[in-house]
């Protein structure tokens, strides 16, 4: 019997799947960032416009990293929503 498209997809090696290839750099960079964040344990003073906050550096770095990830997720979601709303056959160029 001939293989169907879904059978062929099940036999694709894990690391050669497109979703895994796109996710691998994100996982690697996130792991390096988290190691860097948790290695910096010294307390620092941070000025937030008027108040001065004393907190561990890893906390400040973790907050900055999380805000960056949130900004990236919002940007990617907006970009995918914008492209999915176009009618078929229109590329957006004139």
Short mmCIF file of N, CA and C in Angstrom, two decimals:
data_model
loop_
_atom_site.label_atom_id
_atom_site.label_comp_id
_atom_site.label_asym_id
_atom_site.label_seq_id
_atom_site.Cartn_x
_atom_site.Cartn_y
_atom_site.Cartn_z
N UNK A 1 0.83 -1.19 0.00
CA UNK A 1 0.00 0.00 0.00
C UNK A 1 0.87 1.25 0.00
N UNK A 2 0.39 2.29 -0.62
CA UNK A 2 1.14 3.54 -0.66
C UNK A 2 0.92 4.31 0.64
N UNK A 3 1.94 5.05 1.03
CA UNK A 3 1.84 5.83 2.25
C UNK A 3 1.05 7.10 1.98
N UNK A 4 0.24 7.49 2.92
CA UNK A 4 -0.49 8.75 2.80
C UNK A 4 0.36 9.88 3.37
N UNK A 5 -0.09 11.11 3.16
CA UNK A 5 0.66 12.26 3.64
C UNK A 5 0.83 12.28 5.15
N UNK A 6 -0.19 11.85 5.89
CA UNK A 6 -0.09 11.87 7.35
C UNK A 6 0.87 10.79 7.84
N UNK A 7 0.94 9.62 7.16
CA UNK A 7 1.89 8.58 7.55
C UNK A 7 3.32 9.06 7.34
N UNK A 8 3.54 9.76 6.24
CA UNK A 8 4.89 10.26 5.95
C UNK A 8 5.33 11.29 6.99
N UNK A 9 4.40 12.11 7.43
CA UNK A 9 4.71 13.14 8.41
C UNK A 9 5.11 12.53 9.76
N UNK A 10 4.53 11.40 10.10
CA UNK A 10 4.83 10.75 11.37
C UNK A 10 6.24 10.20 11.40
N UNK A 11 6.82 9.91 10.25
CA UNK A 11 8.16 9.32 10.18
C UNK A 11 9.26 10.37 9.99
N UNK A 12 8.92 11.65 9.95
CA UNK A 12 9.91 12.71 9.80
C UNK A 12 10.73 12.80 11.08
N UNK A 13 12.07 12.80 10.97
CA UNK A 13 12.90 12.93 12.17
C UNK A 13 12.57 14.22 12.94
N UNK A 14 12.64 14.13 14.25
CA UNK A 14 12.23 15.24 15.12
C UNK A 14 13.00 16.53 14.83
N UNK A 15 14.32 16.44 14.71
CA UNK A 15 15.14 17.65 14.54
C UNK A 15 15.03 18.27 13.15
N UNK A 16 14.45 17.56 12.19
CA UNK A 16 14.33 18.14 10.85
C UNK A 16 12.96 18.76 10.61
N UNK A 17 12.10 18.75 11.60
CA UNK A 17 10.79 19.38 11.46
C UNK A 17 10.95 20.90 11.49
N UNK A 18 10.20 21.65 10.66
CA UNK A 18 10.35 23.11 10.61
C UNK A 18 10.06 23.80 11.94
N UNK A 19 9.06 23.33 12.68
CA UNK A 19 8.74 23.95 13.96
C UNK A 19 9.88 23.82 14.96
N UNK A 20 10.54 22.68 14.95
CA UNK A 20 11.67 22.45 15.86
C UNK A 20 12.85 23.31 15.45
N UNK A 21 13.08 23.44 14.16
CA UNK A 21 14.20 24.27 13.68
C UNK A 21 14.00 25.75 14.02
N UNK A 22 12.76 26.21 14.01
CA UNK A 22 12.49 27.60 14.38
C UNK A 22 12.58 27.80 15.88
N UNK A 23 12.27 26.79 16.66
CA UNK A 23 12.25 26.90 18.11
C UNK A 23 13.64 26.73 18.73
N UNK A 24 14.53 26.01 18.07
CA UNK A 24 15.85 25.70 18.63
C UNK A 24 16.67 26.95 18.97
N UNK A 25 16.79 27.95 18.08
CA UNK A 25 17.56 29.15 18.46
C UNK A 25 16.95 29.88 19.66
N UNK A 26 15.62 29.94 19.73
CA UNK A 26 14.95 30.59 20.84
C UNK A 26 15.29 29.88 22.15
N UNK A 27 15.25 28.56 22.16
CA UNK A 27 15.56 27.79 23.37
C UNK A 27 17.01 27.99 23.78
N UNK A 28 17.92 27.97 22.81
CA UNK A 28 19.34 28.15 23.10
C UNK A 28 19.63 29.54 23.67
N UNK A 29 19.11 30.57 23.05
CA UNK A 29 19.33 31.94 23.52
C UNK A 29 18.68 32.15 24.89
N UNK A 30 17.50 31.60 25.09
CA UNK A 30 16.84 31.72 26.40
C UNK A 30 17.63 31.03 27.50
N UNK A 31 18.18 29.86 27.20
CA UNK A 31 18.98 29.15 28.20
C UNK A 31 20.23 29.95 28.57
N UNK A 32 20.90 30.50 27.59
CA UNK A 32 22.10 31.32 27.86
C UNK A 32 21.72 32.56 28.66
N UNK A 33 20.61 33.20 28.30
CA UNK A 33 20.16 34.40 29.02
C UNK A 33 19.83 34.07 30.47
N UNK A 34 19.16 32.95 30.70
CA UNK A 34 18.79 32.59 32.07
C UNK A 34 20.02 32.25 32.91
N UNK A 35 21.02 31.60 32.32
CA UNK A 35 22.26 31.33 33.05
C UNK A 35 22.93 32.65 33.42
N UNK A 36 23.00 33.59 32.47
CA UNK A 36 23.59 34.90 32.74
C UNK A 36 22.82 35.63 33.85
N UNK A 37 21.50 35.56 33.80
CA UNK A 37 20.68 36.25 34.79
C UNK A 37 20.93 35.71 36.19
N UNK A 38 20.93 34.40 36.34
CA UNK A 38 21.04 33.82 37.68
C UNK A 38 22.47 33.78 38.20
N UNK A 39 23.46 34.06 37.36
CA UNK A 39 24.84 34.17 37.83
C UNK A 39 25.11 35.55 38.43
N UNK A 40 24.29 36.53 38.13
CA UNK A 40 24.45 37.89 38.66
C UNK A 40 23.54 38.05 39.87
N UNK A 41 24.08 37.74 41.05
CA UNK A 41 23.27 37.73 42.27
C UNK A 41 23.51 38.95 43.17
N UNK A 42 24.36 39.86 42.79
CA UNK A 42 24.68 41.01 43.62
C UNK A 42 23.48 41.96 43.68
N UNK A 43 23.27 42.62 44.82
CA UNK A 43 22.20 43.62 44.94
C UNK A 43 22.65 44.93 44.30
N UNK A 44 21.73 45.57 43.63
CA UNK A 44 22.02 46.84 42.94
C UNK A 44 20.91 47.83 43.24
N UNK A 45 21.23 49.11 43.08
CA UNK A 45 20.23 50.17 43.21
C UNK A 45 19.78 50.57 41.82
N UNK A 46 18.46 50.61 41.63
CA UNK A 46 17.90 50.94 40.33
C UNK A 46 17.00 52.16 40.52
N UNK A 47 17.19 53.14 39.68
CA UNK A 47 16.37 54.35 39.75
C UNK A 47 15.22 54.22 38.76
N UNK A 48 13.99 54.29 39.26
CA UNK A 48 12.78 54.23 38.43
C UNK A 48 12.13 55.61 38.43
N UNK A 49 12.62 56.48 37.59
CA UNK A 49 12.22 57.88 37.49
C UNK A 49 12.46 58.61 38.82
N UNK A 50 11.63 58.43 39.82
CA UNK A 50 11.84 59.13 41.09
C UNK A 50 12.35 58.19 42.17
N UNK A 51 11.69 57.04 42.45
CA UNK A 51 12.17 56.20 43.56
C UNK A 51 13.43 55.42 43.18
N UNK A 52 14.21 55.10 44.20
CA UNK A 52 15.37 54.24 44.03
C UNK A 52 15.05 52.91 44.69
N UNK A 53 15.17 51.83 43.94
CA UNK A 53 14.82 50.49 44.41
C UNK A 53 16.10 49.69 44.53
N UNK A 54 16.28 49.01 45.66
CA UNK A 54 17.41 48.09 45.83
C UNK A 54 16.87 46.68 45.69
N UNK A 55 17.44 45.94 44.74
CA UNK A 55 17.00 44.57 44.49
C UNK A 55 18.16 43.76 43.92
N UNK A 56 18.06 42.44 43.96
CA UNK A 56 19.12 41.63 43.36
C UNK A 56 19.18 41.86 41.84
N UNK A 57 20.37 41.85 41.31
CA UNK A 57 20.53 42.09 39.89
C UNK A 57 19.81 41.03 39.06
N UNK A 58 19.78 39.78 39.54
CA UNK A 58 19.11 38.73 38.77
C UNK A 58 17.62 39.04 38.62
N UNK A 59 17.03 39.68 39.64
CA UNK A 59 15.62 40.05 39.55
C UNK A 59 15.38 41.11 38.49
N UNK A 60 16.26 42.11 38.46
CA UNK A 60 16.12 43.17 37.46
C UNK A 60 16.33 42.62 36.05
N UNK A 61 17.33 41.75 35.89
CA UNK A 61 17.58 41.15 34.58
C UNK A 61 16.43 40.25 34.15
N UNK A 62 15.87 39.51 35.10
CA UNK A 62 14.76 38.62 34.79
C UNK A 62 13.53 39.42 34.37
N UNK A 63 13.28 40.53 35.03
CA UNK A 63 12.16 41.40 34.65
C UNK A 63 12.37 41.95 33.24
N UNK A 64 13.59 42.41 32.95
CA UNK A 64 13.88 42.95 31.62
C UNK A 64 13.74 41.87 30.56
N UNK A 65 14.21 40.65 30.85
CA UNK A 65 14.10 39.54 29.91
C UNK A 65 12.62 39.21 29.66
N UNK A 66 11.82 39.15 30.72
CA UNK A 66 10.41 38.82 30.59
C UNK A 66 9.66 39.89 29.78
N UNK A 67 10.00 41.15 30.01
CA UNK A 67 9.37 42.22 29.23
C UNK A 67 9.75 42.13 27.76
N UNK A 68 10.99 41.77 27.48
CA UNK A 68 11.43 41.58 26.10
C UNK A 68 10.70 40.43 25.43
N UNK A 69 10.52 39.32 26.16
CA UNK A 69 9.80 38.17 25.61
C UNK A 69 8.33 38.53 25.35
N UNK A 70 7.74 39.29 26.26
CA UNK A 70 6.36 39.72 26.09
C UNK A 70 6.22 40.63 24.86
N UNK A 71 7.15 41.55 24.69
CA UNK A 71 7.12 42.43 23.52
C UNK A 71 7.27 41.64 22.23
N UNK A 72 8.13 40.64 22.24
CA UNK A 72 8.33 39.79 21.07
C UNK A 72 7.06 39.01 20.75
N UNK A 73 6.42 38.45 21.76
CA UNK A 73 5.20 37.67 21.56
C UNK A 73 4.08 38.55 21.01
N UNK A 74 3.94 39.76 21.53
CA UNK A 74 2.89 40.67 21.05
C UNK A 74 3.17 41.06 19.61
N UNK A 75 4.43 41.33 19.28
CA UNK A 75 4.79 41.71 17.92
C UNK A 75 4.52 40.58 16.95
N UNK A 76 4.91 39.36 17.30
CA UNK A 76 4.67 38.23 16.41
C UNK A 76 3.19 37.94 16.25
N UNK A 77 2.42 38.07 17.32
CA UNK A 77 0.98 37.83 17.24
C UNK A 77 0.31 38.87 16.35
N UNK A 78 0.70 40.13 16.49
CA UNK A 78 0.12 41.18 15.65
C UNK A 78 0.48 40.96 14.19
N UNK A 79 1.73 40.57 13.94
CA UNK A 79 2.17 40.36 12.57
C UNK A 79 1.40 39.20 11.93
N UNK A 80 1.21 38.09 12.66
CA UNK A 80 0.49 36.95 12.09
C UNK A 80 -0.99 37.28 11.90
N UNK A 81 -1.58 38.05 12.80
CA UNK A 81 -2.99 38.45 12.65
C UNK A 81 -3.17 39.36 11.45
N UNK A 82 -2.22 40.25 11.24
CA UNK A 82 -2.31 41.19 10.13
C UNK A 82 -2.24 40.45 8.80
N UNK A 83 -1.37 39.45 8.70
CA UNK A 83 -1.24 38.70 7.46
C UNK A 83 -2.41 37.76 7.23
N UNK A 84 -3.04 37.27 8.27
CA UNK A 84 -4.15 36.33 8.10
C UNK A 84 -5.44 37.02 7.69
N UNK A 85 -5.55 38.33 7.87
CA UNK A 85 -6.79 39.04 7.53
C UNK A 85 -6.86 39.44 6.06
N UNK A 86 -5.78 39.31 5.30
CA UNK A 86 -5.81 39.69 3.89
C UNK A 86 -6.66 38.72 3.10
N UNK A 87 -7.46 39.26 2.18
CA UNK A 87 -8.23 38.36 1.30
C UNK A 87 -7.27 37.57 0.40
N UNK A 88 -7.68 36.40 -0.02
CA UNK A 88 -6.84 35.58 -0.88
C UNK A 88 -6.59 36.30 -2.20
N UNK A 89 -5.36 36.16 -2.68
CA UNK A 89 -5.01 36.74 -3.95
C UNK A 89 -4.45 38.14 -3.87
N UNK A 90 -4.47 38.77 -2.72
CA UNK A 90 -3.92 40.11 -2.59
C UNK A 90 -2.62 40.04 -1.81
N UNK A 91 -1.58 40.66 -2.34
CA UNK A 91 -0.28 40.63 -1.68
C UNK A 91 -0.01 41.90 -0.90
N UNK A 92 -0.84 42.91 -1.07
CA UNK A 92 -0.62 44.15 -0.34
C UNK A 92 0.22 45.13 -1.10
N UNK A 93 0.75 44.74 -2.25
CA UNK A 93 1.55 45.65 -3.08
C UNK A 93 0.68 46.17 -4.23
N UNK A 94 1.01 47.36 -4.68
CA UNK A 94 0.26 47.94 -5.80
C UNK A 94 1.16 48.19 -6.95
#
